[in-house]
XYZ file of C-alpha atoms in Angstrom:
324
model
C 34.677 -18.818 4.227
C 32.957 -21.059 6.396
C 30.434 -18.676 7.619
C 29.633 -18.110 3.618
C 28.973 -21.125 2.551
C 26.457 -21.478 5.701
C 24.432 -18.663 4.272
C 24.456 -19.740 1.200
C 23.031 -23.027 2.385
C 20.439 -21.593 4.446
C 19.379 -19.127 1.596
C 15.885 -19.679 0.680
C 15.437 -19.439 -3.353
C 13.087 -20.473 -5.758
C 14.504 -23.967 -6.670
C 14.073 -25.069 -2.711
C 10.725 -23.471 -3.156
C 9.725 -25.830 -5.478
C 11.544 -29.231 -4.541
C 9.598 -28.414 -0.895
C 6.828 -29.991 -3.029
C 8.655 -32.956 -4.096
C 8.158 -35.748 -1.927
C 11.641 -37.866 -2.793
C 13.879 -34.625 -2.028
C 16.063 -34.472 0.783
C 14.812 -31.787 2.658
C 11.214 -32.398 1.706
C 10.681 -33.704 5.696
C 12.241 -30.298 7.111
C 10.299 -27.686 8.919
C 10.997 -25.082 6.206
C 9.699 -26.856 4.336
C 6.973 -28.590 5.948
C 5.911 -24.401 6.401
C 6.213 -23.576 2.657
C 3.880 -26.185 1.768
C 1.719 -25.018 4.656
C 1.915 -21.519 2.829
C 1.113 -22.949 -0.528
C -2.192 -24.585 0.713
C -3.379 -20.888 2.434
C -2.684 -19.019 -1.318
C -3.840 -22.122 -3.034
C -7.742 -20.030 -3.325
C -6.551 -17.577 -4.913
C -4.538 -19.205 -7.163
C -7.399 -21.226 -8.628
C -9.535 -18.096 -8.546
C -6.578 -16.335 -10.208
C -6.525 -19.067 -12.893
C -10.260 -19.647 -13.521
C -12.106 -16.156 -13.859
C -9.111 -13.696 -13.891
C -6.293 -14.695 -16.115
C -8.364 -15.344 -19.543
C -10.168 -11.500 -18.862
C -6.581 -10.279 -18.038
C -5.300 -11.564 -21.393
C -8.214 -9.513 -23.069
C -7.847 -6.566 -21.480
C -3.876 -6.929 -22.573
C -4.920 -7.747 -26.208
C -7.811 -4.551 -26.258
C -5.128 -2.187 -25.213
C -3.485 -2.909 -28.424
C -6.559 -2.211 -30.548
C -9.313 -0.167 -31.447
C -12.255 -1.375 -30.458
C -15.698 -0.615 -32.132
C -19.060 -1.984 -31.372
C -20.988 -3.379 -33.405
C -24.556 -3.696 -33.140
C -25.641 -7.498 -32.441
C -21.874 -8.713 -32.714
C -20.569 -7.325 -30.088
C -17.066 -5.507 -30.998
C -14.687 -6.028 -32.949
C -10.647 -5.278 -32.698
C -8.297 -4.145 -34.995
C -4.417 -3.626 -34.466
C -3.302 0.124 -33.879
C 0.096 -0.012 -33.345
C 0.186 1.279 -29.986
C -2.212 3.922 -30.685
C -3.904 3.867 -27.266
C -1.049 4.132 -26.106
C 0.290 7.139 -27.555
C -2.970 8.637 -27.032
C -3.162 8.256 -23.421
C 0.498 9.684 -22.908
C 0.857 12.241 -25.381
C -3.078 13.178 -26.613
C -4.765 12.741 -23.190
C -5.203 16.291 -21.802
C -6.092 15.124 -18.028
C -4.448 11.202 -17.879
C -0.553 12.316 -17.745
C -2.111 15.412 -15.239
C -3.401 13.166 -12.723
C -1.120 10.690 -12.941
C 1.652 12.536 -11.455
C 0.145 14.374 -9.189
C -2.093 11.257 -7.565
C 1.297 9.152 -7.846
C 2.932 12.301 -6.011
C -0.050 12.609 -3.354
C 0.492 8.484 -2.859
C 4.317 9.243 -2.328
C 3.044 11.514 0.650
C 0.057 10.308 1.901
C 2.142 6.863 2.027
C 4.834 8.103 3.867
C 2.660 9.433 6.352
C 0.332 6.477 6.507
C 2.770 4.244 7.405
C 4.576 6.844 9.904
C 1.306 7.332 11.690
C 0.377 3.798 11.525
C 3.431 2.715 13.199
C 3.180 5.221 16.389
C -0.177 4.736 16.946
C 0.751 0.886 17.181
C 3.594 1.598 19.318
C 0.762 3.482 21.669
C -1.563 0.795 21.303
C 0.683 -1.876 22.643
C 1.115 -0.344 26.180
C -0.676 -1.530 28.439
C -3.429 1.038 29.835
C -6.870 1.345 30.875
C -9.210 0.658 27.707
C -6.937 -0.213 25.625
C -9.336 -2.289 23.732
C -11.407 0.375 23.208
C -9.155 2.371 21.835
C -7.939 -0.144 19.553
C -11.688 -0.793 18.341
C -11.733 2.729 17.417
C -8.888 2.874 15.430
C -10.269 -0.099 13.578
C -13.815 1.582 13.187
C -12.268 3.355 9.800
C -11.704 0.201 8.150
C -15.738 -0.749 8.894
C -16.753 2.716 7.477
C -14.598 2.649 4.470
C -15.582 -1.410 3.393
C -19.129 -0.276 2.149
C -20.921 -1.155 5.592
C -21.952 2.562 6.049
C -21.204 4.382 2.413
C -20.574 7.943 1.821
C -20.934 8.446 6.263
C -17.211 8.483 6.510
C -16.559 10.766 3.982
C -19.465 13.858 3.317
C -20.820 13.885 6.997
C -17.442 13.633 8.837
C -16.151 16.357 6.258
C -18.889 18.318 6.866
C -18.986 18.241 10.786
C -14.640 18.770 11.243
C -15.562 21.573 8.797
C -18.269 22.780 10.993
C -16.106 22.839 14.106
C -13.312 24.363 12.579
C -15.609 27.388 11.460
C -17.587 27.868 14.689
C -14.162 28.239 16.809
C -12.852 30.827 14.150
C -15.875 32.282 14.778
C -15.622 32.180 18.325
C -12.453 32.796 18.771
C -11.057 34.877 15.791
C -8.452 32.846 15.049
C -8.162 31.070 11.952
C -6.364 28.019 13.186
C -5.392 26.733 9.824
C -4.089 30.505 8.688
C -2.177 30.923 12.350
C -0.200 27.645 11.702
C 0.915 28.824 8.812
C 2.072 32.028 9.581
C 4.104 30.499 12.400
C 5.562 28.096 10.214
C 6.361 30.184 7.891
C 8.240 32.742 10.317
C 10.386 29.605 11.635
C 12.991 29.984 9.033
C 11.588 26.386 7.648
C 12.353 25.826 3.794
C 9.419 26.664 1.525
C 9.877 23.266 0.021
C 9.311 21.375 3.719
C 6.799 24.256 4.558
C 4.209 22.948 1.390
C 5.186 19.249 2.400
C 3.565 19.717 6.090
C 0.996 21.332 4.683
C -0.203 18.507 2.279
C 0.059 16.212 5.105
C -2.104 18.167 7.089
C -4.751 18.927 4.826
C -4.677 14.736 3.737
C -4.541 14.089 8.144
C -8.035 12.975 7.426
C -7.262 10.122 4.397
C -4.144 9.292 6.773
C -5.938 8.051 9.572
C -8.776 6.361 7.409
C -6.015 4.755 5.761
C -4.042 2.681 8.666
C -6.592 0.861 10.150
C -4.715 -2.463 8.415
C -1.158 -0.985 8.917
C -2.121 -0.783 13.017
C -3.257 -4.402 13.063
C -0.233 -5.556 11.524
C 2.267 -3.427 13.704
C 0.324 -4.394 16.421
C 0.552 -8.045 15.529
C 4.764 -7.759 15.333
C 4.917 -5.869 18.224
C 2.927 -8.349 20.440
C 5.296 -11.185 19.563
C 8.225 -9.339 20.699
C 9.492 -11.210 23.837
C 9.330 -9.340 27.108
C 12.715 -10.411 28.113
C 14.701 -8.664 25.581
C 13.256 -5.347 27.576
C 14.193 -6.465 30.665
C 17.257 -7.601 29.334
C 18.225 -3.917 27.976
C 16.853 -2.252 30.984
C 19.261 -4.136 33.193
C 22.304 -3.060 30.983
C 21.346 0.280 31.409
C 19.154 0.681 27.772
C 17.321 4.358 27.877
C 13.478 3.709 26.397
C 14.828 5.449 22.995
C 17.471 3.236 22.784
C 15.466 0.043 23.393
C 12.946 1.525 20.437
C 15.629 1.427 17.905
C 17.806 -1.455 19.114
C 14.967 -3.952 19.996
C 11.214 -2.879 19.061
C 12.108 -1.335 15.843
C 14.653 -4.115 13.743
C 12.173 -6.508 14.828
C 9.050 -4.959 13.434
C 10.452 -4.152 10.115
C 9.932 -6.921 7.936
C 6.195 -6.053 8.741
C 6.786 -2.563 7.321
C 7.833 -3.753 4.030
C 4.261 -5.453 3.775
C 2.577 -2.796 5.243
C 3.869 -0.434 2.688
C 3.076 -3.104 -0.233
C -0.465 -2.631 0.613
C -0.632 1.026 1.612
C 0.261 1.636 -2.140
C -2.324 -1.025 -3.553
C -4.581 0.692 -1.124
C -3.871 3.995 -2.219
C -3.934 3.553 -6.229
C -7.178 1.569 -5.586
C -8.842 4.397 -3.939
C -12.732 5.492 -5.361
C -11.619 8.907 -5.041
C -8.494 8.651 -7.130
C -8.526 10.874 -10.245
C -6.949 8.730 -12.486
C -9.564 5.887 -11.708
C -11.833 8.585 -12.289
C -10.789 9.571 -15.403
C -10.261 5.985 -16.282
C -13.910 5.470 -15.702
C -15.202 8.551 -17.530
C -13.125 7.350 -20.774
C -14.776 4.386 -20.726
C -18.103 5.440 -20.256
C -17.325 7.286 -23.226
C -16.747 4.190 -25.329
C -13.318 4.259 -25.328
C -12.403 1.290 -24.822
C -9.378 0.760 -26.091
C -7.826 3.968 -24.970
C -9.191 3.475 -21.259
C -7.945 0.321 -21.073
C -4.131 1.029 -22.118
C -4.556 4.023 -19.817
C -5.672 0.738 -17.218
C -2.324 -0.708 -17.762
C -0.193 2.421 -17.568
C -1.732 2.874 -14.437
C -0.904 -0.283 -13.198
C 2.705 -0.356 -14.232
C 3.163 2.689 -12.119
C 1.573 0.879 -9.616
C 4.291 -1.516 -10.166
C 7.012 0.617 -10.102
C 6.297 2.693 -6.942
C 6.028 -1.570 -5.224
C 8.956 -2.218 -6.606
C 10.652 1.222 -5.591
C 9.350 1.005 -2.291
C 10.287 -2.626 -1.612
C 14.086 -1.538 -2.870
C 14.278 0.685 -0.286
C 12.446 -1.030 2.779
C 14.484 -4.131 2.321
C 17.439 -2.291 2.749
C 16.175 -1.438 6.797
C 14.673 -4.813 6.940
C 16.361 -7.130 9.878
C 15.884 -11.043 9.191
C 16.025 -13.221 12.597
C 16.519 -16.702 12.124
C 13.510 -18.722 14.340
């Protein structure tokens, strides 16, 4: 009973997230505190940018979806209630929107999954210490510089176009189709059909995956780093095999980065210029249909939404909180 009501003491909710601000409170002059305020001053940019050039456009955008909208030469446009039409239209009318929506929130899923997978090992690889190690780390970085706009289209057309070549000239060399090979091995394994078309969408996105977890690495990277040195000498002396010490030590304290890392690797991925649905999205609305692109907008970001909220559900469930 006693051990309860310490939890509940230390629990952190949103009421002591707001007294923290309150000078005559009794625990305004504690560290937690004293850190929450600290955190408040770092978000406090975007905030104000939230407040002063993004919420009034957001309210528009909320209040367009619910009409049609029709220019009108020299006024502008004007809006007039639908009922939900775009709505409707974009679910049940739209021939491509509901199309690309599940399969790019399907491909996300995967490519995700992966992402964060590959991410994490990479980091784990990262961290030892070896001969340039720095340089290797720079070029696992180097996809996030060729994917911010500092070199456009390079990372995508010419790298396609040269893994393509190279793939081709040792078929040709060889005989073997590598791609063709795999799969017939696989597929003589006695491996599900199911599993077998799973791999292969991996491997065909192994491309996206490592442009993707440039971020992810950094972050991993930056958990794994502040893990104390002592806890694996600690477990080595009581005997801890190197597997072991990954899932008792390196692991639980890691994961509260890999519910943020998977927060963004779905922003990330639903953001993506290549995305069909932003495509389509786009296309609608250089249609002038404004109305019906932007509800298709929203419905886009409430799955974006959901798959957060699904995703944090499930993280926090492996998540191991250490008290500092």
């Amino acid at each position: 009973m006693a051990k309860r009501k310490k939890d509940k003491r230390e629990r952190w909710g949103f009421r002591d997230s707001v007294t923290a601000l309150l000078p005559l409170n009794e625990n305004y002059d504690t560290m937690r505190s004293r850190g929450a305020r600290t955190g408040y001053l770092f978000i406090l940019p975007f905030v104000l940018g939230f407040l002063l050039f993004m919420l009034t456009p957001l309210i528009q955008s909320v209040w367009m979806s619910l009409n049609e909208v029709v220019l009108v030469p020299g006024q502008g446009y004007q809006l007039t209630w639908n009922n939900f039409q775009n709505y409707k239209y974009a679910m049940g009318v739209d021939p491509y929107f509901s199309q690309y929506l599940v399969e790019e929130s399907g491909r996300m899923a995967i490519n995700a999954t992966a992402t964060l997978v590959m991410a994490f090992v990479i980091a784990v690889i990262l961290n030892q210490k070896f001969k340039g190690r720095t340089l290797a780390r720079a070029i696992f970085f180097l996809p996030v510089i060729l994917a911010s706009g500092v070199l456009p289209g390079v990372e995508n057309q010419l790298t396609f176009n040269m893994m393509q070549g190279v793939s081709d000239e040792i078929a040709a060399q060889s005989g073997v189709n590598i791609s063709a090979a795999l799969q017939n091995l696989l597929s003589i394994s006695g491996i599900g059909s199911g599993v077998f078309d799973l791999l292969f969408q991996m491997i065909d996105a192994i491309y996206d995956i490592i442009m993707a977890c440039g971020i992810q690495i950094i972050v991993f990277l930056s958990g794994l780093s502040a893990i104390s040195p002592s806890l694996y000498e600690a477990a080595d002396v009581e005997g801890c095999t190197a597997w072991e010490a990954f899932w008792k030590i390196t692991f639980p304290m890691v994961s509260p980065l890999l519910l943020v890392n998977a927060i963004y690797t779905v922003i990330d991925f639903f953001m993506k210029n290549d995305n069909q649905v932003m495509e389509w999205i786009n296309t609608q609305f250089t249609r002038t249909r404004y109305g019906e692109s932007t509800a298709e907008s929203w419905i886009y970001f409430g799955v974006a939404l959901a798959f957060i909220g699904i995703a944090s559900f499930i993280i926090s469930r492996m998540v191991k909180q250490y008290d500092s």
